[in-house]
Amino acid sequence: MIIWKNIANFVNMKSDITFLPERRQRDLQELVGLLREEVKDVVMIILFGSYATGNYVEYDERHDFGENTVYLSDFDLLVVTEKRLGVRESVVQTRVKNRFFQNKTTEYYTRPRIINESISKLNDSLSCGRYFYVEIISKGIMLYDTRKYALETPRKLDYAEIKEMASEYFDAKFPKGRRFVRYANVALGDRELADCAFLLHQAVENLIKCIPMVYTLYKPKEHDLEALIDSCRMHTMEIAQVFPCKTSDEKRIFSLLQSAYIEARYNEKFTISIEDIKVILTRIDVLEKVVERVCRERLAYYESQIRK
């Protein structure tokens, strides 16, 4: 058994993970070690989400919306640093994930999902009652703590405040996603296909981000569409069906959309066909409908809690 010796400095925060299977304890120990090697000013590492609450799924094969899908919970880790990683966050995520999977032989293995905040931003968010961070602190498990800093006592938001913030996020983000679709159609009409691909990526990114913002009041920083889709699975499995990657052609088109964030702007050799763009536009039309329905259902839930 692995016993974690670093005790949380927050009065109600847990630090024990011995309720998890031993192999998962070893995985988490490995991830803590990798993160400490990759991030020199890390002050805390906090496990949150389903593995912290015990509601995790190690492997679940489902037949949803006419297709077989495999679902596994992630290791959700908040890495608290003295200064925010900024653009380095995606680099750290990639390096840690690649090193973690070096000796893993199975195709389906629990993946680490890492987010970063500075200690000052985390404490500001707790003081303001930001739901996402309050949930992490109240339900998460401290895996590593230098004890150099103390966490602020969170202020609990009521449902009226949660709904107000979630509505503001949705009313800003969802129309922005739709605007990018309009801009992409203008670029398509001008036969500026690389510009069109980049704008389509931005449309998808902004639309997908609506879901975690409405559900958790947290705006993901990543631009990786696959990671963003994965982060929505805990709220709706339907989002994973919008861009199916079952066939080689589906994988190719999604890869083009993924790479457009960088390649369409900086690689003069980046190419995409009008036919591929039309397929992506069709999928975005489905995405808009899914995102709007899922988010409005959540806002309606907040309203129902206010009326109780």
XYZ file of C-alpha atoms in Angstrom:
308
model
C 0.000 0.000 0.000
C 1.124 3.566 -0.735
C 0.571 6.029 2.078
C 0.741 9.677 1.124
C 2.807 11.607 3.674
C 2.042 15.138 2.478
C -0.967 16.271 4.477
C -3.325 18.898 3.054
C -3.146 22.339 4.611
C -6.849 22.957 4.010
C -8.851 22.022 7.086
C -11.389 19.782 5.324
C -9.281 18.478 2.486
C -8.590 14.762 2.153
C -5.147 13.301 1.548
C -5.789 9.539 1.607
C -6.118 7.510 -1.609
C -5.837 4.026 -0.121
C -9.483 3.383 -1.091
C -8.281 3.149 -4.717
C -6.863 -0.071 -6.201
C -3.125 -0.412 -5.649
C -2.338 -0.075 -9.367
C -4.170 3.277 -9.438
C -2.259 4.419 -6.371
C 0.959 3.534 -8.201
C -0.235 5.413 -11.291
C -0.910 8.521 -9.232
C 2.449 8.258 -7.485
C 4.111 8.029 -10.904
C 2.192 11.060 -12.189
C 3.145 13.119 -9.129
C 6.791 12.238 -9.738
C 6.579 13.143 -13.443
C 4.880 16.459 -12.705
C 7.475 17.402 -10.116
C 10.196 16.687 -12.677
C 8.498 18.681 -15.421
C 7.318 21.633 -13.302
C 9.938 23.012 -10.961
C 7.760 25.497 -9.041
C 4.831 23.151 -8.327
C 3.484 23.738 -4.813
C 0.427 21.442 -4.775
C -0.993 18.585 -6.842
C -4.672 17.853 -6.261
C -6.650 14.886 -7.581
C -10.245 15.816 -8.398
C -13.143 14.411 -10.375
C -14.350 10.819 -10.392
C -11.152 9.224 -9.066
C -11.244 11.550 -6.063
C -14.902 10.830 -5.301
C -14.707 7.086 -6.036
C -17.216 7.262 -8.919
C -14.663 6.471 -11.599
C -15.149 4.148 -14.578
C -12.186 1.949 -15.504
C -13.740 0.566 -18.669
C -17.246 0.865 -20.047
C -18.244 -0.151 -23.561
C -21.568 1.273 -24.633
C -23.801 1.280 -27.691
C -24.940 4.898 -27.909
C -26.496 6.688 -30.859
C -25.966 3.706 -33.133
C -22.250 3.232 -32.425
C -20.076 1.362 -29.944
C -18.057 3.689 -27.714
C -15.540 3.013 -24.970
C -15.497 5.279 -21.946
C -12.834 5.535 -19.246
C -12.567 8.121 -16.497
C -9.472 10.318 -16.519
C -7.066 11.149 -13.722
C -8.044 14.795 -13.237
C -5.138 16.697 -11.699
C -4.906 20.334 -10.651
C -1.262 21.396 -10.651
C -0.811 24.502 -8.508
C 2.320 26.534 -9.196
C 3.858 29.767 -7.962
C 3.425 31.267 -11.430
C 1.015 30.098 -14.097
C 2.489 27.865 -16.781
C 0.680 29.777 -19.516
C 1.548 28.427 -22.966
C 3.735 25.774 -21.295
C 0.642 24.038 -19.905
C -0.052 22.134 -23.117
C 3.622 21.198 -23.411
C 3.668 19.833 -19.852
C 0.425 17.944 -20.492
C 1.878 16.304 -23.614
C 5.240 15.447 -22.043
C 3.711 13.972 -18.899
C 1.149 11.978 -20.886
C 3.804 10.607 -23.266
C 6.152 9.641 -20.431
C 3.288 8.092 -18.443
C 2.254 5.882 -21.382
C 5.775 4.760 -22.292
C 5.445 1.417 -20.515
C 1.679 0.959 -20.755
C 0.795 -1.871 -23.126
C -3.012 -1.779 -23.200
C -4.881 0.479 -25.626
C -7.407 1.486 -22.987
C -5.628 2.966 -19.999
C -6.607 5.785 -17.675
C -5.279 9.051 -19.050
C -4.025 12.023 -17.055
C -5.851 15.310 -17.648
C -3.918 18.226 -16.220
C -4.971 21.795 -15.548
C -2.802 24.489 -14.029
C -3.391 27.515 -11.841
C -1.096 29.749 -9.867
C -1.575 29.721 -6.105
C -2.660 33.362 -6.168
C -5.304 32.749 -8.864
C -6.547 29.649 -7.058
C -6.944 31.526 -3.785
C -8.663 34.451 -5.534
C -11.083 31.996 -7.140
C -11.811 30.322 -3.804
C -12.442 33.688 -2.135
C -14.881 34.593 -4.926
C -16.642 31.240 -4.650
C -15.814 30.039 -8.160
C -17.762 26.803 -8.337
C -15.186 24.756 -10.255
C -12.387 25.437 -7.779
C -14.595 25.174 -4.695
C -15.668 21.700 -5.877
C -12.040 20.672 -6.355
C -11.061 21.789 -2.866
C -14.142 20.385 -1.144
C -14.129 16.986 -2.891
C -10.544 16.618 -4.102
C -7.550 14.842 -2.579
C -4.190 16.497 -1.943
C -1.523 14.262 -3.485
C 1.435 16.592 -2.978
C 1.863 19.733 -0.887
C 5.016 21.714 -0.155
C 3.158 23.437 2.721
C 4.638 26.675 1.491
C 1.191 28.207 0.957
C -2.211 27.964 2.605
C -5.496 27.719 0.751
C -8.232 30.288 1.300
C -11.529 29.172 2.807
C -13.958 28.983 -0.130
C -17.109 31.034 -0.286
C -20.052 28.891 -1.324
C -22.178 30.214 -4.174
C -25.946 29.855 -4.125
C -27.790 28.612 -7.203
C -28.886 32.107 -8.208
C -25.244 33.166 -8.420
C -24.286 29.966 -10.231
C -27.033 30.441 -12.809
C -26.136 34.089 -13.330
C -22.476 33.255 -13.989
C -23.285 30.236 -16.176
C -25.767 32.289 -18.219
C -23.199 35.036 -18.752
C -20.651 32.490 -19.960
C -23.113 30.822 -22.327
C -24.475 34.107 -23.702
C -20.919 35.188 -24.540
C -19.379 31.929 -25.747
C -22.159 30.340 -27.798
C -22.739 33.349 -30.106
C -18.967 33.657 -30.510
C -18.846 30.099 -31.823
C -21.625 30.872 -34.267
C -19.840 34.035 -35.437
C -16.770 31.977 -36.314
C -19.006 29.775 -38.493
C -20.206 32.881 -40.349
C -16.627 34.104 -40.783
C -15.640 30.655 -42.074
C -18.396 30.776 -44.688
C -17.116 34.159 -45.879
C -13.608 32.690 -46.212
C -15.057 29.698 -48.053
C -16.827 32.020 -50.490
C -13.514 33.765 -51.131
C -11.807 30.367 -51.634
C -9.454 31.121 -48.718
C -9.557 27.506 -47.571
C -6.745 27.631 -44.992
C -8.348 30.655 -43.305
C -11.678 28.847 -43.437
C -10.192 25.778 -41.701
C -8.717 27.892 -38.891
C -12.049 29.677 -38.371
C -13.868 26.337 -38.265
C -11.461 25.156 -35.565
C -12.250 28.313 -33.581
C -15.978 27.744 -34.030
C -15.747 24.181 -32.712
C -13.442 25.158 -29.838
C -15.755 27.931 -28.629
C -18.904 25.832 -28.967
C -17.448 22.874 -27.061
C -16.126 25.121 -24.280
C -19.698 26.239 -23.540
C -20.409 22.909 -21.836
C -17.715 22.925 -19.102
C -18.267 26.664 -18.603
C -21.976 26.166 -17.957
C -21.546 22.989 -15.892
C -18.497 23.944 -13.827
C -18.004 27.717 -14.358
C -14.514 26.893 -15.622
C -13.085 27.896 -18.986
C -10.650 25.286 -20.326
C -7.455 26.796 -21.645
C -6.535 24.111 -24.159
C -7.097 24.323 -27.900
C -6.888 20.554 -28.404
C -10.339 19.554 -29.644
C -9.950 15.900 -28.638
C -9.096 16.926 -25.060
C -12.016 19.364 -24.985
C -14.426 16.670 -26.177
C -13.088 14.284 -23.533
C -13.652 16.910 -20.831
C -17.346 17.057 -21.802
C -17.978 13.315 -21.535
C -18.791 13.540 -17.836
C -21.631 15.926 -18.715
C -22.883 14.330 -21.930
C -21.752 11.344 -23.980
C -23.556 12.758 -27.007
C -20.749 15.250 -27.638
C -18.373 12.407 -28.533
C -20.632 11.382 -31.434
C -20.514 14.721 -33.222
C -17.106 14.012 -34.755
C -16.975 10.224 -35.104
C -13.543 8.764 -35.812
C -14.511 5.215 -36.712
C -13.325 5.234 -40.323
C -10.015 6.356 -41.790
C -11.767 9.216 -43.596
C -13.484 10.431 -40.413
C -10.139 10.339 -38.621
C -8.471 12.236 -41.462
C -11.071 15.018 -41.460
C -10.963 15.414 -37.689
C -7.152 15.481 -37.813
C -7.323 18.273 -40.404
C -9.644 20.264 -38.153
C -7.411 19.625 -35.141
C -4.230 20.701 -36.892
C -5.818 23.804 -38.441
C -5.290 25.795 -35.230
C -1.537 25.916 -35.966
C -1.031 24.537 -39.446
C -3.619 26.667 -41.257
C -1.915 29.820 -40.014
C 1.772 28.980 -40.151
C 2.261 26.150 -42.634
C 2.102 27.333 -46.234
C 1.743 23.715 -47.375
C -1.433 23.115 -45.339
C -4.265 22.072 -47.654
C -7.906 21.188 -47.163
C -10.543 20.533 -49.804
C -13.905 22.232 -50.208
C -15.533 18.820 -49.805
C -13.822 18.312 -46.418
C -14.889 21.779 -45.302
C -18.504 21.019 -46.206
C -18.365 17.812 -44.117
C -17.006 19.778 -41.152
C -19.708 22.431 -41.551
C -22.347 19.687 -41.436
C -20.869 18.316 -38.192
C -20.704 21.820 -36.689
C -24.416 22.242 -37.379
C -25.026 19.116 -35.278
C -22.590 20.376 -32.621
C -24.465 23.671 -32.264
C -27.733 21.868 -31.587
C -26.172 19.479 -29.034
C -24.341 22.224 -27.169
C -27.344 24.533 -27.020
C -29.681 21.810 -25.754
C -27.242 20.432 -23.164
C -26.405 23.885 -21.825
C -30.011 25.084 -21.671
C -30.982 21.918 -19.810
C -28.309 22.686 -17.221
C -29.439 26.295 -16.883
C -33.001 25.042 -16.383
C -31.697 22.758 -13.616
C -30.123 25.730 -11.832
C -33.434 27.581 -12.115
C -35.303 24.620 -10.606
C -32.919 24.637 -7.624
C -33.471 28.366 -7.097
C -37.230 27.802 -6.827
C -36.935 25.106 -4.161
